[in-house]
Amino acid sequence: MRVECYAGYKGHERPLRLHLGGCSLEVVTVEDRWYSPGATFFRVVVDGGDHYVLRHEDAQHIWYLSAFRAVHRQSS
C-alpha cells in the first residue's frame, strides 16, 4: 500500500489518496485522527464510500492498513 499525503509543517498531515493493489482511491473525508506513541491513525472515507483506518509510523514513515469497512452496494 502506498499513500499520497498533504505534507504541511507537521510532515504527513493527512492522506489524500490510497494506492492498493493497482487501484487508486481518492480520500473524500478524514473523519477522525488520533495519536499513539510513535504513530498517527486516520479514519478516512474514500470515493465510493468505503471506510479505512490507516496507521502512519512516524519514525519510519511507513503506512499500514489497520481496518477496512466496505459500503453495502445494491446490485441493479
XYZ file of C-alpha atoms in Angstrom:
76
model
C 0.000 0.000 0.000
C 1.165 3.486 -0.841
C -0.375 6.707 0.498
C -0.129 10.172 -1.027
C -0.345 12.879 1.618
C -0.742 16.550 2.122
C 2.545 17.462 3.764
C 2.350 20.657 5.775
C 4.552 21.995 8.519
C 3.960 18.833 10.606
C 5.017 16.450 7.846
C 2.437 13.869 6.712
C -0.589 15.840 7.890
C -3.363 13.926 6.135
C -3.814 11.250 3.473
C -5.118 12.363 0.070
C -5.024 9.149 -1.981
C -4.513 5.414 -1.347
C -2.907 3.031 -3.812
C -3.936 -0.570 -3.127
C -3.334 -3.495 -5.463
C -3.269 -1.403 -8.621
C -6.266 0.742 -7.605
C -6.095 4.430 -6.757
C -8.669 5.651 -4.221
C -9.285 9.340 -3.551
C -9.771 10.269 0.128
C -13.026 12.225 0.319
C -13.121 12.828 4.090
C -10.840 12.391 7.087
C -13.438 11.507 9.734
C -11.047 11.224 12.663
C -7.374 11.368 13.599
C -5.734 10.184 16.799
C -2.239 9.716 18.104
C -0.440 6.920 19.910
C 3.223 6.788 20.868
C 5.115 6.744 17.565
C 2.071 6.563 15.272
C -0.801 8.603 13.895
C -4.110 6.987 12.925
C -6.592 8.300 10.363
C -10.163 7.121 9.775
C -10.969 8.069 6.175
C -13.763 7.676 3.644
C -12.760 7.174 0.006
C -14.689 7.795 -3.192
C -17.302 5.063 -3.367
C -17.981 5.334 0.377
C -15.688 2.631 1.792
C -14.034 3.350 5.165
C -10.373 2.750 6.023
C -8.297 3.157 9.170
C -4.706 3.990 8.286
C -1.703 3.982 10.640
C 1.364 6.072 9.895
C 4.513 5.034 11.769
C 6.123 8.404 12.352
C 9.801 7.433 12.723
C 9.873 5.022 9.755
C 7.382 6.925 7.556
C 5.552 3.662 6.817
C 1.795 3.369 6.234
C -0.323 0.383 7.310
C -3.929 -0.531 6.662
C -5.370 -1.158 10.143
C -9.061 -1.655 9.289
C -11.480 -1.636 6.363
C -15.261 -1.466 6.084
C -16.982 -1.712 2.716
C -20.219 0.070 1.991
C -23.050 -2.289 1.087
C -23.941 -1.615 -2.528
C -27.265 -2.642 -4.048
C -26.983 -4.536 -7.304
C -29.314 -3.450 -10.088
